Amino acid sequence: MGLARPLQVMEIFASSHGSWAMLLTMPGGKACMIATGDSWEMVKRIKGSPI
């Protein structure tokens, strides 16, 4: 999760089966589904990598 714009929270939910969804939550509590998809893959961070 992270801040998308002032006071808006962007979250990505991913299942172990590869499906995922991106959600934006507003300060008042309303939420909007931004995108969904398949084939989500977690990648390992390489030691020493700046990202």
Short mmCIF file of C-alpha atoms in Angstrom, two decimals:
data_model
loop_
_atom_site.label_atom_id
_atom_site.label_comp_id
_atom_site.label_asym_id
_atom_site.label_seq_id
_atom_site.Cartn_x
_atom_site.Cartn_y
_atom_site.Cartn_z
CA MET A 1 0.00 0.00 0.00
CA GLY A 2 1.03 3.59 -0.44
CA LEU A 3 -0.23 7.14 -0.81
CA ALA A 4 -1.46 7.87 -4.33
CA ARG A 5 -2.45 11.51 -3.81
CA PRO A 6 -2.84 13.51 -0.63
CA LEU A 7 -4.86 11.35 1.77
CA GLN A 8 -5.71 8.64 -0.80
CA VAL A 9 -4.47 5.11 -0.16
CA MET A 10 -3.60 2.75 -3.04
CA GLU A 11 -3.59 -0.97 -2.20
CA ILE A 12 -2.81 -4.06 -4.26
CA PHE A 13 -4.23 -7.40 -3.15
CA ALA A 14 -2.79 -10.56 -4.69
CA SER A 15 -3.75 -14.19 -4.19
CA SER A 16 -1.41 -17.16 -4.15
CA HIS A 17 -3.18 -18.32 -7.34
CA GLY A 18 -2.02 -15.24 -9.30
CA SER A 19 -5.13 -13.04 -9.41
CA TRP A 20 -4.81 -9.46 -8.16
CA ALA A 21 -6.84 -6.29 -7.60
CA MET A 22 -5.88 -2.62 -7.17
CA LEU A 23 -8.04 -0.49 -4.86
CA LEU A 24 -8.02 3.27 -4.17
CA THR A 25 -9.55 4.42 -0.87
CA MET A 26 -10.58 8.05 -0.36
CA PRO A 27 -10.41 9.98 2.94
CA GLY A 28 -14.19 9.72 3.49
CA GLY A 29 -14.08 5.92 3.30
CA LYS A 30 -15.27 5.44 -0.28
CA ALA A 31 -13.22 2.97 -2.30
CA CYS A 32 -12.84 2.42 -6.04
CA MET A 33 -11.59 -0.72 -7.81
CA ILE A 34 -8.94 0.58 -10.24
CA ALA A 35 -7.83 -2.63 -11.98
CA THR A 36 -7.81 -6.43 -11.74
CA GLY A 37 -5.74 -9.07 -13.44
CA ASP A 38 -4.07 -12.48 -13.50
CA SER A 39 -0.55 -13.87 -13.43
CA TRP A 40 0.70 -11.84 -10.43
CA GLU A 41 4.28 -12.78 -9.62
CA MET A 42 6.27 -11.80 -6.55
CA VAL A 43 9.93 -11.08 -7.23
CA LYS A 44 12.73 -11.26 -4.70
CA ARG A 45 14.81 -8.20 -4.04
CA ILE A 46 18.45 -8.70 -4.95
CA LYS A 47 20.78 -7.75 -2.12
CA GLY A 48 22.31 -4.35 -2.79
CA SER A 49 19.59 -3.32 -5.24
CA PRO A 50 18.34 0.27 -4.68
CA ILE A 51 14.69 -0.75 -5.16
#
